[in-house]
Short mmCIF file of C-alpha atoms in Angstrom, two decimals:
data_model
loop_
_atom_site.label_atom_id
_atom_site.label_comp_id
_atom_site.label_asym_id
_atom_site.label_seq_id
_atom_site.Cartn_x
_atom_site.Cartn_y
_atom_site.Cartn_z
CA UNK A 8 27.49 -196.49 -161.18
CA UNK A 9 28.79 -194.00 -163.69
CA UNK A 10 29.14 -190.46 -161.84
CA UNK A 11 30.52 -187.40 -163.58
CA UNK A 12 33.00 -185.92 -160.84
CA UNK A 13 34.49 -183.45 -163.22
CA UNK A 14 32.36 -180.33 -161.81
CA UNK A 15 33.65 -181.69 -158.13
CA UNK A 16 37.33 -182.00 -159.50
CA UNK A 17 36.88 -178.31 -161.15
CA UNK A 18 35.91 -177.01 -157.55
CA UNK A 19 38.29 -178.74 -155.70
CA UNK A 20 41.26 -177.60 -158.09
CA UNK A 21 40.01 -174.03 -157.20
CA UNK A 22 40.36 -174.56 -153.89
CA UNK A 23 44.05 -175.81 -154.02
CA UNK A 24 44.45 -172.77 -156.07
CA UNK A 25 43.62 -170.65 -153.30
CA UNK A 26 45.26 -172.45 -150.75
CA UNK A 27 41.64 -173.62 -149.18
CA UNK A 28 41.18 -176.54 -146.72
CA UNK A 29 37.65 -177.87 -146.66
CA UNK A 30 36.91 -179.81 -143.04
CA UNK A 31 34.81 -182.90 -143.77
CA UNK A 32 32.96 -185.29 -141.87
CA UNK A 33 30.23 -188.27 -141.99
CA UNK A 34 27.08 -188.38 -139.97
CA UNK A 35 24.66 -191.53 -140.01
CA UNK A 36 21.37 -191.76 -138.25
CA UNK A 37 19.29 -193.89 -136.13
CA UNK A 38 21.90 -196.76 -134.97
CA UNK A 39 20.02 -198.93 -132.06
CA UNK A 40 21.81 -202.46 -132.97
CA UNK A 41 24.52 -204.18 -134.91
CA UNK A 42 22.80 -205.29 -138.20
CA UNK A 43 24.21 -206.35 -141.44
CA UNK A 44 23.66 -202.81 -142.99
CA UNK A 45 25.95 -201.59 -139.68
CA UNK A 46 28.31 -203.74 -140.50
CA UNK A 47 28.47 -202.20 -144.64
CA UNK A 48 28.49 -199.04 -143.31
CA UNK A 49 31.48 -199.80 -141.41
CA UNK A 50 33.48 -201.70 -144.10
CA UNK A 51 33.00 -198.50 -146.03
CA UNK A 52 34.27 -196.27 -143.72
CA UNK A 53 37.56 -198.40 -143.41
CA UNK A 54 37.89 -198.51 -146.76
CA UNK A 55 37.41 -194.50 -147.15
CA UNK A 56 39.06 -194.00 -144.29
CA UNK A 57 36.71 -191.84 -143.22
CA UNK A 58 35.43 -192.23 -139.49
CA UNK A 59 31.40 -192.26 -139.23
CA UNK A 60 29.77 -189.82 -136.08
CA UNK A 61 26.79 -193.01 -135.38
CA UNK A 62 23.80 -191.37 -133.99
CA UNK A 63 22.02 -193.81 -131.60
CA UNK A 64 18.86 -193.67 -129.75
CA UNK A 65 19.66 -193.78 -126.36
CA UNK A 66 16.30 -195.69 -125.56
CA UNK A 67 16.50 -198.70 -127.64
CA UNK A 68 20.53 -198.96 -127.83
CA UNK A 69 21.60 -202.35 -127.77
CA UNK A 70 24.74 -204.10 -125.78
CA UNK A 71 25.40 -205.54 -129.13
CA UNK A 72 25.85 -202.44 -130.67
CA UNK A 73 28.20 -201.49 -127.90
CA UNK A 74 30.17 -204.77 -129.09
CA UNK A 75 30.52 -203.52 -132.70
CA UNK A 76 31.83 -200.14 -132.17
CA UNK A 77 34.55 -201.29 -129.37
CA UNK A 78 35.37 -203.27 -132.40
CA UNK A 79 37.07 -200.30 -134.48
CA UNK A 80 37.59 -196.56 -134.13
CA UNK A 81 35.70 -195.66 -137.58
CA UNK A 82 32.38 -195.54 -135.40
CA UNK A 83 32.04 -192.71 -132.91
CA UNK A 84 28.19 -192.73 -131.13
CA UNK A 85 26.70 -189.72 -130.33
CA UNK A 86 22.95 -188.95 -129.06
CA UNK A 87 20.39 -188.83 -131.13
CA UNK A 88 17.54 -187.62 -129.34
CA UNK A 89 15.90 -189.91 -126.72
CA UNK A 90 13.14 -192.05 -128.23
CA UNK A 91 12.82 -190.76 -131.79
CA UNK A 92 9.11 -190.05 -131.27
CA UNK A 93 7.24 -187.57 -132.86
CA UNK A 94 5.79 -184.92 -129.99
CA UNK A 95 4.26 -182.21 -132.45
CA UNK A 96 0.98 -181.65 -133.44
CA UNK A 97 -0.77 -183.35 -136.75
CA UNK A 98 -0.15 -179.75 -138.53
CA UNK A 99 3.14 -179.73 -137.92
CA UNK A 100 6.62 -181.03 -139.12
CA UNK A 101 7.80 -183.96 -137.12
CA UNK A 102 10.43 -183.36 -133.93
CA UNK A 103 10.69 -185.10 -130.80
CA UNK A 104 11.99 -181.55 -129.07
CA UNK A 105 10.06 -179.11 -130.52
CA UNK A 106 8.31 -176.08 -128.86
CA UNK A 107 4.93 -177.78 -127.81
CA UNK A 108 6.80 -179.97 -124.89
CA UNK A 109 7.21 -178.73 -121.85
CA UNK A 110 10.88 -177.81 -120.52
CA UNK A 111 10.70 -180.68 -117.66
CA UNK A 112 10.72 -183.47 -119.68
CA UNK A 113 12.64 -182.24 -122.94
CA UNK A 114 15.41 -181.83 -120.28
CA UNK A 115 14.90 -185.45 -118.16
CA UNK A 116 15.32 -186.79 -121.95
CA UNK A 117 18.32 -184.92 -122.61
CA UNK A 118 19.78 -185.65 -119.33
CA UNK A 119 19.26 -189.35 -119.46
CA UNK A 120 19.99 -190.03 -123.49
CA UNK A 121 23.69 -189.15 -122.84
CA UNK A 122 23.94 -190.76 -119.56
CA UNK A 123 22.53 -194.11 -120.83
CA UNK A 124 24.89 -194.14 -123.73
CA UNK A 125 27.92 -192.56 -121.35
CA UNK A 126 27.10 -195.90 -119.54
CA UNK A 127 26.92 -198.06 -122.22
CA UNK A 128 29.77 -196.33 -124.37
CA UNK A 129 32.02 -194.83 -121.65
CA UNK A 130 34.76 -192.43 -122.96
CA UNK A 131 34.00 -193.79 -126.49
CA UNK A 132 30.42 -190.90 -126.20
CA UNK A 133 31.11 -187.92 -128.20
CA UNK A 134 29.03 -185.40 -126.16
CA UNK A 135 27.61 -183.97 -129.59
CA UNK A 136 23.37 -183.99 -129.63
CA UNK A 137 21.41 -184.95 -132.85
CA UNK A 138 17.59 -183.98 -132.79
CA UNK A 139 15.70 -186.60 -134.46
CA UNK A 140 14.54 -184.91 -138.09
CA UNK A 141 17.00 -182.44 -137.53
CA UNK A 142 14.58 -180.25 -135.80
CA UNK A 143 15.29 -178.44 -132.08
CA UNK A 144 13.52 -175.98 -130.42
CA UNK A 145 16.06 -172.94 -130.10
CA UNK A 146 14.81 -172.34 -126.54
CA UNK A 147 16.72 -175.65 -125.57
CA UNK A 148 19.96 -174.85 -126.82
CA UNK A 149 21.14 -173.46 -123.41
CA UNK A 150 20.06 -176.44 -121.89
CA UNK A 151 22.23 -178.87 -124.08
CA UNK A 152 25.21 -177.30 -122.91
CA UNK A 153 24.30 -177.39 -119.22
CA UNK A 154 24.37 -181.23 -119.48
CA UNK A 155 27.60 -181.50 -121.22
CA UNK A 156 26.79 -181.37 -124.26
CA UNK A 157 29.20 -179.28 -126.44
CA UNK A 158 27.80 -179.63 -130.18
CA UNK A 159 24.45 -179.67 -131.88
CA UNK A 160 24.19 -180.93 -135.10
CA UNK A 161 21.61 -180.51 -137.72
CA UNK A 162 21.28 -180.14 -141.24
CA UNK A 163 21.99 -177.31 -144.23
CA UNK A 164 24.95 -174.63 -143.46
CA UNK A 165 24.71 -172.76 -140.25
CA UNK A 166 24.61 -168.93 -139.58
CA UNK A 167 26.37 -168.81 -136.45
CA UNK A 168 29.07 -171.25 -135.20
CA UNK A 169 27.73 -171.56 -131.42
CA UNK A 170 24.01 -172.75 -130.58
CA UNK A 171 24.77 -171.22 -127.05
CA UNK A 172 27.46 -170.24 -125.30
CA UNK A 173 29.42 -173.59 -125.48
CA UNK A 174 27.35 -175.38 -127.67
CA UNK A 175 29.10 -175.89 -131.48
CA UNK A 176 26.96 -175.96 -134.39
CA UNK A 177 28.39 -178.49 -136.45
CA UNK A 178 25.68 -179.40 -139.28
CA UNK A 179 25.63 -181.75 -142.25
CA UNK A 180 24.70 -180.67 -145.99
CA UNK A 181 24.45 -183.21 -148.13
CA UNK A 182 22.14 -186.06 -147.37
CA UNK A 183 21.45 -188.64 -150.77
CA UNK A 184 18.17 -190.01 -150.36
CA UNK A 185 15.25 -188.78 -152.16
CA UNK A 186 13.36 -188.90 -148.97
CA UNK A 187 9.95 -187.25 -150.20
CA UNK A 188 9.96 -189.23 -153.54
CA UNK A 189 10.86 -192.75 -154.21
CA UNK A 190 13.49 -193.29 -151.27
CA UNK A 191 16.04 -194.50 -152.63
CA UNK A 192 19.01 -192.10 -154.02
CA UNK A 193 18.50 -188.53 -155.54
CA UNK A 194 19.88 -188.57 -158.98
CA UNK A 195 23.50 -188.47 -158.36
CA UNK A 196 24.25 -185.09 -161.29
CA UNK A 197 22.08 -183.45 -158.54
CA UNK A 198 24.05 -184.49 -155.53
CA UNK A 199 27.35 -183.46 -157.77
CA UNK A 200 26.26 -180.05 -158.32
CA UNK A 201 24.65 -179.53 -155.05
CA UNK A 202 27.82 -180.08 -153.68
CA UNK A 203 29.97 -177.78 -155.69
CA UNK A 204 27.34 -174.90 -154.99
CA UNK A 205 27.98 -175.26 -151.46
CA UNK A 206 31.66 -175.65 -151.54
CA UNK A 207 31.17 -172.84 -153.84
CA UNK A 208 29.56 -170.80 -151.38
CA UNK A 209 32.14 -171.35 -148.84
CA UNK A 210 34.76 -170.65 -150.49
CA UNK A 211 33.26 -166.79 -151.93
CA UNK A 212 32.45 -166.33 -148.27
CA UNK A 213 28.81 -166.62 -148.77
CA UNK A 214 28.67 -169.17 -146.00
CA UNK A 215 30.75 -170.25 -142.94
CA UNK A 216 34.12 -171.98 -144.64
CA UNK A 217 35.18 -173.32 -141.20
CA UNK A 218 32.17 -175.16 -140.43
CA UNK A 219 32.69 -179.20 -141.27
CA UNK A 220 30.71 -180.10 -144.48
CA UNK A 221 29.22 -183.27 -143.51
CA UNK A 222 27.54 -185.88 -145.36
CA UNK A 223 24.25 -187.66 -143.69
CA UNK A 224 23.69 -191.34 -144.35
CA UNK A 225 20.53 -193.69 -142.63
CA UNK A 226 22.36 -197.20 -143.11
CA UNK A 227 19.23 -199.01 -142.33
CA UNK A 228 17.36 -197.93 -145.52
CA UNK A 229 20.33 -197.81 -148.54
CA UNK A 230 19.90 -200.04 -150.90
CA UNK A 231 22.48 -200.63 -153.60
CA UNK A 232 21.91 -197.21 -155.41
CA UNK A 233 23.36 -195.39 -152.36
CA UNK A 234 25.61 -197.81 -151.24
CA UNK A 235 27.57 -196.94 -154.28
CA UNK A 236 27.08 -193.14 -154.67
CA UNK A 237 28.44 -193.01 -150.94
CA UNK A 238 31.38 -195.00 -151.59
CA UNK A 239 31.98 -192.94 -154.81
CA UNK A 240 31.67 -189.99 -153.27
CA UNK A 241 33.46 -190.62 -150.22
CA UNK A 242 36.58 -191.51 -152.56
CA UNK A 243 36.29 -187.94 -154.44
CA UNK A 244 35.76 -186.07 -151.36
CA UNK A 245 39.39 -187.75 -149.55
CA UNK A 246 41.03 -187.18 -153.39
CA UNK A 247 40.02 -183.32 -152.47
CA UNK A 248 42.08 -180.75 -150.14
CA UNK A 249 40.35 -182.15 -146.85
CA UNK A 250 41.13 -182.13 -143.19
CA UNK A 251 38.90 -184.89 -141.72
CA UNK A 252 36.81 -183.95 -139.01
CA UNK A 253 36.26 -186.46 -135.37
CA UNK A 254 34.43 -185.01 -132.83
CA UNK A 255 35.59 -187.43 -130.53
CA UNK A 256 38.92 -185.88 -130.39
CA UNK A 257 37.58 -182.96 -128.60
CA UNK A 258 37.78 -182.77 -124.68
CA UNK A 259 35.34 -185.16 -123.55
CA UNK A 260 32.77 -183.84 -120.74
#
């Protein structure tokens, strides 16, 4: 895959000129076994060097899956929602915790997603929550961080650094499938310049320049196309001034 970087490079020389460090990290969603796709997205991350935050639904999370992250530190799980099920109404954009449900049962799911994976993942659990779709009702925030939970992640830059009192915003921004088109990846000039106009924006102070920029990957439904942008552009992004970013460094609760 041929990829012009040069706008990226341009950026990224900027930021050395100004003495910028850009924290960076790598999200991927809906992990529930070890699969051959798991298994790429791992050999890339060794090969990057760059450690992946695995989202897995607590639900259907296999033992298996337990077996193949003890088997490196480039996977970290974290929660991603409970069931991914869709609980809003036909007129309305999918989310398993939206507004409709009552506050009972978003916060039995909450409660037992992270302990199911705390049993099955022990210390390895990063206590950071990932609403399936990227949606949340706000109202819930508070509630996150009463069960432990210290970060909420979600997607496009975020306005304020704490959900709640406690609870971390820490979103992702780039995500490289064409998701309302043919699936597979967006074209990758778009991704390039997408990505400099949010660096961009960080660095001018139009958005929050501490917050990780994090890239958002589904493993289970890459094909070839984003296999190779993602390696590509993992490889630019660790040529750039970056401080990696692992949530599982942070006090675990």
């Amino acid at each position: 895959m041929n990829v012009n970087w040069t706008p990226l490079r341009t950026e990224f020389a900027q930021w050395r000129a100004e003495g910028l460090m850009l924290p960076f990290w790598w999200r991927d969603d809906d992990a529930i076994e070890a699969t051959d796709a798991l298994s790429h997205l791992t050999e890339l991350a060794e090969d990057a060097g760059v450690p992946v935050h695995l989202a897995i639904i607590p639900r259907d999370a296999t033992n298996g899956l337990v077996a193949k992250v003890d088997q490196t530190r480039m996977l970290i799980p974290v929660v991603h929602g409970w069931a991914h099920e869709n609980h809003a109404p036909a007129d309305q954009k999918k989310a398993e915790f939206g507004a409709t449900r009552t506050r009972d049962d978003v916060v039995a799911e909450l409660s037992k997603g992270k302990a199911r994976l705390r049993d099955m993942f022990g210390a390895r659990l990063a206590p950071m929550f990932v609403p399936p779709w990227n949606r949340i009702d706000p109202a819930i925030m508070p509630a996150l961080a009463d069960l432990g939970y210290d970060a909420v992640s979600t997607f496009l830059p975020r306005k304020q650094s704490e959900a709640a009192p406690g609870l971390a915003r820490i979103n992702t921004h780039l995500d490289p499938i064409f998701w309302r088109g043919t699936r597979g990846l967006v074209d990758p000039e778009v991704l390039v310049e997408n990505t400099v106009a949010m660096l961009r924006d960080r660095r001018t102070g139009k958005t929050d320049i501490a917050e990780p920029f994090g890239y958002l990957t589904h493993h289970l439904v890459h094909d070839d196309d984003i296999w190779a942008f993602s390696k590509q552009f993992l490889n630019e992004m660790c040529e750039g001034p970056i401080a990696l970013y692992r949530h599982d460094e942070k006090e675990q609760t």
